[in-house]
Short mmCIF file of C-alpha atoms and ligand atoms in Angstrom, two decimals:
data_model
loop_
_atom_site.label_atom_id
_atom_site.label_comp_id
_atom_site.label_asym_id
_atom_site.label_seq_id
_atom_site.Cartn_x
_atom_site.Cartn_y
_atom_site.Cartn_z
CA MET A 53 194.37 -2.58 -70.68
CA ALA A 54 196.35 0.49 -69.70
CA HIS A 55 197.53 1.30 -73.22
CA TYR A 56 196.06 4.58 -74.40
CA GLN A 57 194.28 4.69 -77.74
CA SER A 58 192.41 7.44 -79.54
CA MET A 59 190.20 6.97 -82.60
CA GLY A 60 187.87 9.08 -84.66
CA SER A 61 186.51 12.45 -83.67
CA ILE A 62 187.05 13.60 -80.08
CA PRO A 63 187.27 17.10 -78.62
CA PRO A 64 190.66 18.41 -77.46
CA LYS A 65 189.49 18.59 -73.83
CA ARG A 66 187.41 15.90 -72.10
CA HIS A 67 183.89 16.74 -70.91
CA THR A 68 183.61 19.74 -73.21
CA GLN A 69 181.34 20.53 -76.14
CA HIS A 70 181.69 18.28 -79.15
CA ARG A 71 179.21 18.77 -81.98
CA ARG A 72 178.12 17.29 -85.26
CA PRO A 73 179.35 19.18 -88.29
CA ALA A 74 176.78 21.75 -89.42
CA GLY A 75 176.36 24.13 -92.33
CA ARG A 76 178.02 27.53 -92.39
CA GLY A 77 176.64 29.72 -89.62
CA LYS A 78 174.83 26.84 -87.93
CA VAL A 79 175.58 25.07 -84.66
CA GLY A 80 175.65 21.28 -84.88
CA GLU A 81 173.90 19.04 -82.38
CA LEU A 82 176.01 17.94 -79.41
CA TYR A 83 177.42 14.44 -79.38
CA TYR A 84 176.65 12.50 -76.21
CA GLU A 85 179.71 11.66 -74.14
CA GLU A 86 179.71 8.34 -72.27
CA LEU A 87 182.40 7.31 -69.81
CA MET A 88 182.77 3.54 -69.82
CA GLY A 89 184.89 2.76 -66.78
CA GLU A 90 185.77 -0.02 -64.40
CA GLU A 91 185.71 -0.22 -60.62
CA GLY A 92 183.68 2.88 -59.93
CA PHE A 93 185.81 5.54 -61.66
CA SER A 94 188.94 4.04 -60.05
CA SER A 95 190.37 1.97 -62.90
CA ASP A 96 190.71 2.00 -66.69
CA SER A 97 188.10 3.85 -68.70
CA SER A 98 187.31 5.26 -72.11
CA LEU A 99 185.21 8.18 -73.28
CA LEU A 100 182.87 7.47 -76.20
CA TYR A 101 181.10 10.15 -78.24
CA HIS A 102 177.67 8.96 -79.42
CA ARG A 103 175.32 10.42 -81.99
CA ASN A 104 172.43 9.38 -79.74
CA ILE A 105 171.74 9.36 -76.02
CA PRO A 106 173.19 5.97 -75.01
CA SER A 107 170.46 5.38 -72.39
CA THR A 108 167.65 5.46 -74.97
CA ILE A 109 165.48 2.38 -75.39
CA VAL A 110 161.94 1.96 -76.69
CA ASP A 111 161.29 -1.55 -75.41
CA ALA A 112 162.65 -4.20 -73.04
CA ARG A 113 161.71 -7.86 -73.07
CA GLU A 114 163.04 -11.07 -71.60
CA TRP A 115 165.75 -13.02 -73.39
CA ALA A 116 165.29 -16.71 -72.55
CA ILE A 117 168.98 -17.24 -72.24
CA GLY A 118 169.12 -21.04 -72.45
CA ASP A 119 170.27 -23.70 -70.05
CA LEU A 120 173.00 -22.35 -67.78
CA SER A 121 172.35 -24.83 -64.98
CA THR A 122 175.29 -26.79 -63.64
CA THR A 123 175.79 -30.20 -62.06
CA PRO A 124 178.57 -30.92 -59.57
CA ASN A 125 181.45 -33.14 -60.70
CA HIS A 126 180.52 -35.71 -58.09
CA PRO A 127 181.72 -38.40 -57.56
CA LEU A 128 184.99 -36.62 -58.27
CA LYS A 129 186.54 -37.65 -61.60
CA PRO A 130 188.94 -36.33 -64.19
CA LEU A 131 186.87 -35.81 -67.33
CA HIS A 132 187.38 -35.81 -71.08
CA LEU A 133 184.90 -33.66 -72.98
CA GLN A 134 184.51 -33.75 -76.76
CA PRO A 135 182.79 -30.47 -77.65
CA HIS A 136 183.07 -30.94 -81.44
CA ALA A 137 180.38 -33.61 -81.08
CA LEU A 138 177.90 -30.97 -79.87
CA PHE A 139 177.85 -29.37 -83.33
CA ASP A 140 178.22 -32.31 -85.67
CA SER A 141 175.63 -31.43 -88.30
CA ALA A 142 175.97 -28.80 -91.02
CA ARG A 143 172.40 -27.69 -90.35
CA THR A 144 173.10 -27.07 -86.66
CA VAL A 145 176.21 -25.05 -87.51
CA LYS A 146 174.35 -22.98 -90.09
CA GLN A 147 171.73 -21.97 -87.51
CA THR A 148 174.13 -21.38 -84.62
CA ASP A 149 175.60 -18.02 -83.68
CA VAL A 150 178.43 -17.37 -81.23
CA VAL A 151 176.22 -15.53 -78.73
CA THR A 152 172.91 -17.39 -78.40
CA GLY A 153 174.24 -20.75 -79.58
CA ARG A 154 177.07 -21.33 -77.12
CA ARG A 155 176.71 -24.48 -75.03
CA LEU A 156 177.89 -24.37 -71.43
CA LEU A 157 180.61 -26.92 -70.73
CA LEU A 158 181.88 -25.97 -67.30
CA GLY A 159 181.22 -23.19 -64.84
CA ASN A 160 181.39 -21.87 -61.31
CA GLY A 161 180.70 -18.58 -59.56
CA ASP A 162 183.72 -16.92 -61.22
CA VAL A 163 183.85 -18.13 -64.80
CA ARG A 164 181.85 -20.05 -67.40
CA ILE A 165 183.38 -21.95 -70.31
CA SER A 166 181.21 -22.64 -73.31
CA TYR A 167 181.63 -23.65 -76.92
CA ALA A 168 179.97 -22.86 -80.24
CA VAL A 169 180.48 -23.80 -83.86
CA ALA A 170 178.75 -20.98 -85.68
CA GLY A 171 177.65 -20.19 -89.20
CA ALA A 172 175.10 -17.47 -88.40
CA THR A 173 175.59 -13.80 -87.52
CA SER A 174 174.93 -13.15 -83.84
CA PRO A 175 172.53 -10.51 -82.60
CA TRP A 176 174.01 -7.34 -81.16
CA TYR A 177 175.08 -8.35 -77.68
CA ARG A 178 176.72 -7.21 -74.52
CA ASN A 179 177.73 -9.14 -71.44
CA GLY A 180 176.83 -7.12 -68.36
CA ILE A 181 178.36 -9.65 -65.99
CA GLY A 182 182.04 -9.58 -66.89
CA ASP A 183 184.70 -9.59 -69.58
CA GLU A 184 184.76 -12.27 -72.26
CA CYS A 185 187.79 -13.99 -73.72
CA VAL A 186 186.79 -15.83 -76.88
CA TYR A 187 189.45 -18.11 -78.31
CA VAL A 188 189.06 -18.85 -82.02
CA GLU A 189 189.91 -22.53 -82.36
CA ARG A 190 189.33 -22.62 -86.12
CA GLY A 191 187.73 -20.54 -88.86
CA ALA A 192 187.42 -16.79 -89.13
CA ALA A 193 185.00 -13.99 -88.31
CA ARG A 194 184.49 -10.28 -88.29
CA VAL A 195 183.74 -8.89 -84.84
CA GLU A 196 182.00 -5.51 -84.92
CA THR A 197 182.03 -3.44 -81.73
CA VAL A 198 181.13 0.12 -80.82
CA PHE A 199 184.90 0.76 -80.63
CA GLY A 200 185.58 -0.57 -84.12
CA ALA A 201 185.94 -3.88 -85.95
CA PHE A 202 188.35 -6.82 -85.90
CA GLU A 203 189.01 -9.51 -88.45
CA VAL A 204 189.74 -12.57 -86.34
CA ALA A 205 190.96 -16.05 -87.21
CA GLN A 206 192.48 -19.22 -85.85
CA GLY A 207 194.49 -18.74 -82.67
CA ASP A 208 193.07 -15.33 -81.77
CA TYR A 209 192.04 -14.47 -78.25
CA VAL A 210 189.33 -11.80 -78.51
CA ILE A 211 189.11 -9.87 -75.23
CA ILE A 212 185.84 -7.99 -74.92
CA PRO A 213 185.32 -5.78 -71.86
CA ARG A 214 182.12 -6.04 -69.90
CA ALA A 215 179.18 -4.15 -71.42
CA THR A 216 180.80 -3.69 -74.84
CA THR A 217 178.06 -3.84 -77.49
CA HIS A 218 179.23 -6.08 -80.31
CA ARG A 219 178.31 -8.87 -82.71
CA TRP A 220 180.01 -11.85 -84.36
CA ILE A 221 179.82 -12.39 -88.13
CA PRO A 222 181.35 -15.75 -89.06
CA LYS A 223 183.13 -16.09 -92.37
CA THR A 224 181.38 -19.29 -93.14
CA SER A 225 183.06 -22.22 -94.69
CA ARG A 226 181.54 -25.67 -94.74
CA LYS A 227 184.97 -27.23 -94.35
CA ASP A 228 186.31 -24.87 -91.74
CA PRO A 229 183.50 -23.24 -89.74
CA LEU A 230 184.06 -20.78 -86.93
CA ARG A 231 184.81 -22.64 -83.71
CA ALA A 232 184.70 -20.43 -80.64
CA TYR A 233 185.79 -21.33 -77.10
CA CYS A 234 184.15 -18.77 -74.87
CA ILE A 235 185.55 -17.91 -71.45
CA GLU A 236 183.10 -15.63 -69.65
CA ALA A 237 184.34 -14.05 -66.43
CA ASN A 238 182.29 -12.56 -63.64
CA SER A 239 185.18 -10.08 -63.39
CA HIS A 240 187.69 -8.43 -65.68
CA ILE A 241 190.26 -10.29 -67.77
CA ALA A 242 193.73 -8.79 -68.08
CA PRO A 243 197.39 -9.71 -68.60
CA PRO A 244 199.05 -11.19 -65.49
CA LYS A 245 199.91 -8.45 -62.99
CA ARG A 246 203.49 -9.68 -62.62
CA TYR A 247 204.12 -8.83 -66.29
CA LEU A 248 202.96 -5.24 -65.87
CA SER A 249 204.89 -2.22 -64.64
CA LYS A 250 203.28 -0.26 -61.83
CA TYR A 251 201.82 1.99 -64.54
CA GLY A 252 200.59 -0.87 -66.72
CA GLN A 253 203.27 -1.35 -69.40
CA LEU A 254 204.10 -4.93 -70.33
CA LEU A 255 207.59 -5.62 -68.96
CA GLU A 256 210.62 -7.13 -70.70
CA HIS A 257 210.10 -10.56 -69.12
CA SER A 258 206.50 -10.74 -70.35
CA PRO A 259 205.96 -13.37 -73.10
CA TYR A 260 204.18 -10.73 -75.18
CA CYS A 261 203.99 -6.96 -75.39
CA GLU A 262 201.81 -4.14 -76.68
CA ARG A 263 203.05 -4.62 -80.27
CA ASP A 264 201.40 -8.04 -80.26
CA LEU A 265 197.96 -6.67 -79.37
CA ARG A 266 195.54 -5.68 -82.12
CA VAL A 267 193.22 -2.80 -81.38
CA PRO A 268 189.84 -2.25 -83.08
CA ARG A 269 189.73 -0.49 -86.41
CA GLY A 270 187.43 2.41 -85.78
CA PRO A 271 185.41 4.41 -85.54
CA LEU A 272 182.73 2.14 -86.94
CA LEU A 273 179.38 3.66 -87.81
CA ALA A 274 176.07 2.23 -89.03
CA GLU A 275 176.73 3.37 -92.59
CA ASP A 276 180.08 1.51 -92.57
CA VAL A 277 178.21 -1.80 -92.20
CA GLY A 278 175.47 -1.07 -94.72
CA ALA A 279 172.93 0.07 -92.13
CA LYS A 280 171.26 3.41 -91.50
CA GLU A 281 171.78 5.65 -88.49
CA GLY A 282 168.07 5.43 -87.61
CA ASP A 283 167.68 1.66 -87.91
CA GLU A 284 165.79 0.29 -84.90
CA THR A 285 167.98 -2.46 -83.40
CA GLU A 286 167.70 -5.10 -80.71
CA VAL A 287 170.58 -5.61 -78.28
CA TYR A 288 170.79 -8.82 -76.24
CA ILE A 289 172.10 -8.27 -72.73
CA LYS A 290 173.34 -10.98 -70.37
CA HIS A 291 173.17 -9.67 -66.83
CA ARG A 292 172.93 -10.37 -63.13
CA GLY A 293 169.46 -11.14 -61.89
CA SER A 294 167.34 -13.50 -59.91
CA GLY A 295 167.51 -16.48 -62.25
CA PRO A 296 167.83 -20.00 -60.81
CA ALA A 297 170.68 -20.34 -58.28
CA SER A 298 171.95 -23.36 -60.26
CA SER A 299 172.46 -20.95 -63.20
CA GLY A 300 174.30 -18.38 -61.10
CA GLY A 301 171.25 -16.11 -61.17
CA ILE A 302 172.11 -15.11 -64.75
CA VAL A 303 169.28 -13.77 -66.87
CA GLY A 304 168.89 -12.03 -70.21
CA THR A 305 167.07 -8.98 -71.55
CA VAL A 306 166.58 -7.68 -75.06
CA HIS A 307 166.56 -3.89 -75.37
CA THR A 308 165.17 -2.24 -78.48
CA LEU A 309 167.05 0.90 -79.49
CA PRO A 310 165.38 3.40 -81.83
CA PHE A 311 168.70 3.75 -83.67
CA HIS A 312 171.66 1.64 -84.74
CA PRO A 313 174.16 0.83 -81.95
CA LEU A 314 177.13 1.76 -84.13
CA ASP A 315 176.89 5.47 -83.41
CA VAL A 316 180.26 6.24 -81.78
CA VAL A 317 182.07 8.87 -83.85
CA GLY A 318 185.20 8.75 -81.70
CA TRP A 319 186.62 7.46 -78.46
CA ASP A 320 189.77 7.51 -76.41
CA GLY A 321 191.09 5.84 -73.30
CA CYS A 322 192.50 2.62 -71.95
CA LEU A 323 189.41 0.41 -71.93
CA TYR A 324 188.55 -1.26 -75.24
CA PRO A 325 188.43 -4.71 -76.84
CA TYR A 326 191.64 -6.14 -78.23
CA VAL A 327 192.95 -9.29 -79.89
CA PHE A 328 196.06 -11.33 -79.21
CA ASN A 329 197.09 -14.30 -81.34
CA VAL A 330 198.54 -17.30 -79.54
CA ARG A 331 201.29 -17.53 -82.22
CA ASP A 332 202.70 -14.29 -80.82
CA TYR A 333 203.24 -15.82 -77.40
CA GLU A 334 206.97 -16.33 -76.78
CA PRO A 335 207.34 -19.46 -74.65
CA ILE A 336 209.54 -19.48 -71.58
CA THR A 337 211.61 -22.69 -71.46
CA GLY A 338 214.28 -24.13 -69.19
CA ARG A 339 216.76 -26.96 -68.56
CA VAL A 340 214.13 -28.80 -66.53
CA HIS A 341 210.35 -28.77 -66.64
CA GLN A 342 208.84 -25.31 -66.24
CA PRO A 343 205.64 -25.01 -64.17
CA PRO A 344 202.37 -23.83 -65.75
CA PRO A 345 202.61 -20.19 -64.54
CA VAL A 346 205.29 -19.56 -67.22
CA HIS A 347 202.56 -20.29 -69.78
CA GLN A 348 200.09 -17.77 -68.34
CA VAL A 349 198.58 -15.29 -70.79
CA PHE A 350 195.62 -13.70 -68.92
CA GLU A 351 193.98 -13.68 -65.54
CA GLY A 352 190.58 -12.94 -64.05
CA TRP A 353 189.22 -13.08 -60.54
CA ASN A 354 189.86 -16.61 -59.19
CA PHE A 355 191.10 -18.02 -62.50
CA VAL A 356 193.99 -17.83 -64.96
CA VAL A 357 194.33 -18.55 -68.69
CA CYS A 358 197.55 -20.23 -69.88
CA ASN A 359 198.67 -21.52 -73.26
CA PHE A 360 201.05 -24.32 -74.10
CA VAL A 361 202.56 -23.36 -77.44
CA PRO A 362 204.96 -25.20 -79.78
CA ARG A 363 208.37 -24.89 -78.13
CA LYS A 364 211.79 -26.34 -77.49
CA VAL A 365 211.61 -28.48 -74.39
CA ASP A 366 213.80 -29.13 -71.38
CA TYR A 367 217.48 -29.44 -72.25
CA HIS A 368 219.08 -30.81 -69.08
CA PRO A 369 220.83 -34.06 -70.15
CA LEU A 370 218.63 -36.06 -67.77
CA SER A 371 215.42 -34.06 -68.17
CA ILE A 372 211.97 -35.62 -68.58
CA PRO A 373 210.11 -33.28 -70.95
CA VAL A 374 206.53 -34.23 -70.00
CA PRO A 375 205.22 -32.91 -66.67
CA TYR A 376 205.68 -34.59 -63.33
CA TYR A 377 202.48 -35.69 -61.61
CA HIS A 378 200.98 -32.76 -59.89
CA SER A 379 198.24 -32.11 -57.45
CA ASN A 380 197.31 -28.49 -57.95
CA VAL A 381 195.50 -28.62 -54.64
CA ASP A 382 193.87 -25.21 -54.97
CA SER A 383 192.71 -25.46 -58.59
CA ASP A 384 190.61 -27.25 -61.14
CA GLU A 385 192.45 -27.42 -64.48
CA VAL A 386 190.70 -27.28 -67.85
CA MET A 387 192.90 -28.05 -70.84
CA PHE A 388 191.63 -27.47 -74.38
CA TYR A 389 193.83 -29.33 -76.88
CA VAL A 390 193.60 -27.26 -80.04
CA GLU A 391 196.49 -28.26 -82.30
CA GLY A 392 199.43 -30.62 -82.59
CA ASP A 393 200.24 -33.68 -80.54
CA TYR A 394 199.93 -33.78 -76.83
CA GLU A 395 202.70 -36.10 -75.66
CA ALA A 396 201.65 -36.39 -72.04
CA ARG A 397 198.12 -37.53 -72.87
CA LYS A 398 198.99 -40.35 -75.31
CA GLY A 399 196.74 -43.37 -74.87
CA SER A 400 193.98 -41.45 -73.09
CA GLY A 401 191.69 -40.90 -76.07
CA ILE A 402 192.44 -37.19 -76.06
CA GLY A 403 193.01 -35.60 -79.45
CA GLN A 404 192.58 -32.26 -81.19
CA GLY A 405 189.37 -30.61 -80.01
CA SER A 406 189.34 -32.49 -76.70
CA ILE A 407 189.00 -30.87 -73.30
CA SER A 408 190.21 -32.44 -70.07
CA LEU A 409 189.14 -31.45 -66.59
CA HIS A 410 191.62 -32.35 -63.88
CA PRO A 411 189.88 -31.45 -60.64
CA GLY A 412 191.55 -30.26 -57.46
CA GLY A 413 191.84 -33.03 -54.91
CA HIS A 414 193.16 -35.56 -57.43
CA ALA A 415 196.74 -35.77 -58.74
CA HIS A 416 197.19 -35.85 -62.48
CA GLY A 417 200.00 -36.21 -64.96
CA PRO A 418 201.10 -38.17 -68.01
CA GLN A 419 199.34 -41.35 -69.02
CA PRO A 420 201.39 -44.59 -68.52
CA GLY A 421 204.51 -44.76 -70.67
CA ALA A 422 204.48 -41.11 -71.69
CA ALA A 423 207.33 -40.04 -69.39
CA GLU A 424 209.73 -42.69 -70.71
CA ALA A 425 208.66 -42.04 -74.30
CA SER A 426 209.31 -38.31 -73.98
CA ILE A 427 212.98 -38.65 -73.00
CA GLY A 428 215.20 -37.23 -75.69
CA ALA A 429 212.45 -35.07 -77.23
CA GLU A 430 213.71 -31.62 -78.13
CA TYR A 431 210.51 -30.02 -79.35
CA PHE A 432 206.81 -30.32 -78.59
CA ASP A 433 204.46 -29.45 -81.41
CA GLU A 434 201.45 -28.82 -79.20
CA LEU A 435 198.98 -26.04 -78.71
CA ALA A 436 196.61 -26.05 -75.78
CA VAL A 437 194.65 -23.40 -73.92
CA MET A 438 194.32 -23.96 -70.19
CA VAL A 439 191.98 -22.38 -67.65
CA ASP A 440 192.78 -22.98 -63.99
CA THR A 441 190.10 -22.01 -61.49
CA PHE A 442 190.43 -21.67 -57.75
CA ARG A 443 186.84 -22.73 -57.12
CA PRO A 444 185.61 -26.13 -58.32
CA LEU A 445 184.00 -26.35 -61.72
CA ASP A 446 180.57 -27.88 -62.24
CA LEU A 447 179.36 -29.35 -65.50
CA GLY A 448 177.02 -27.44 -67.81
CA GLU A 449 174.51 -29.18 -70.04
CA GLY A 450 176.99 -29.16 -72.93
CA GLY A 451 179.70 -30.67 -70.74
CA LEU A 452 177.39 -33.46 -69.60
CA ALA A 453 176.40 -34.16 -73.21
CA CYS A 454 179.99 -34.60 -74.48
CA ASP A 455 181.71 -36.34 -71.54
CA ASP A 456 183.41 -39.52 -72.77
CA GLY A 457 182.67 -41.19 -69.44
CA ARG A 458 185.88 -43.19 -69.14
CA TYR A 459 188.85 -40.79 -69.08
CA HIS A 460 189.20 -41.29 -65.32
CA LEU A 461 190.26 -44.87 -66.06
CA SER A 462 192.98 -43.92 -68.54
CA TRP A 463 195.82 -44.18 -66.02
CA SER A 464 194.76 -47.74 -65.17
CA GLY A 465 194.69 -49.03 -68.72
CA ASN A 466 190.93 -48.45 -68.99
CA ARG A 467 190.29 -51.30 -66.56
CA ALA A 468 186.82 -50.49 -65.29
CA LYS A 469 185.50 -52.36 -62.29
CA PRO A 470 182.13 -53.98 -63.04
CA ALA A 471 180.35 -51.32 -60.99
CA ASP A 472 182.07 -48.58 -62.97
CA ALA A 473 181.42 -50.25 -66.29
CA ALA A 474 177.73 -49.59 -65.94
CA GLU A 475 178.41 -45.86 -65.65
CA VAL A 476 180.55 -45.63 -68.77
CA HIS A 477 178.77 -43.92 -71.60
CA SER A 478 179.92 -42.62 -74.91
CA ILE A 479 178.87 -39.90 -77.27
CA ASP A 480 178.80 -42.58 -79.94
FE1 FE2 B 528 198.24 -30.01 -64.96
#
């Protein structure tokens, strides 16, 4: 994010001496400068000043990262996933954290989408494969990073750059636990290029701007979180490796640091985590139906993230507010229905917390009767987060476990042929 920030203690000139405070007449120890940068020194970066040498570890062991295998969506079907059902017991939620407890729903070689309902604090973690965009469906949490902390809540997108050491601390509530929808890229995640000036400022026609982005409150040091500078700490790292091909080769390692990872006394630059709340997205509307790109909020390599927010709808006197049938021939579409009513999907079984997968190669659109019923509507009270991928999505173990098994029949009045009936299964 090309939006310069500076926090804490940094020297006036980069790559020059910066020292710990010392007593009168004494010279303090040097801080250790780390450049965290993208694309081989050719894109955004930040300079972080550590109390300790950031390369230091005293142990490395394997992190058994869980089941990241995927199964092709074959035979090709639109799917309805119900991820809430994966975390339906209070005991499961209590023991689950956002990092090690996420269940893989869908994935391909560019992006993985997983889900967690978490009551436990995560270990310190960094994703060495790509940026993460974690959408907070419900609940609240504190996210502590080496850049500073965020208080996050319902509707927040938390964008965490690759290799940012951080942890998730849910603000637990039995009634309203933290529900996290995790979009992990194998690339970087950024605002759409068409909304950025050639120097990176968000332009006037962008549905949001820099004022809507929350930056971390920092610096954040071990003593600020009740820890000690010298506390030995484990950091869980997800990284590229030679894991099973069906899991994208992804593996995990736990590094033991002989100190606490919150040791950055200051940083500056244009690469850092930030938060954007979906309520700050200003929808673009028109006289007739606007195509999904107007709802785009972020993009990564080979995928986009869009959000459908509560909005006035099409105002041409003969408009049909729900979408026309569309065959997005180059994309798979994943819609996560988070709040409100979703007019176009009435009668399909989809409700709040549902996810639909509309795969490329198959046209999709409103369920029967929805187009007629939508005529005259002036406002849609809906909130959905959509991920469109250019490569097909396969099903993760979590996706397989919460597939309703019959969504593909919802345009035909759920009339399964006898042969299909045998395949229908339910999470009930
Ligand atoms: Fe669509």
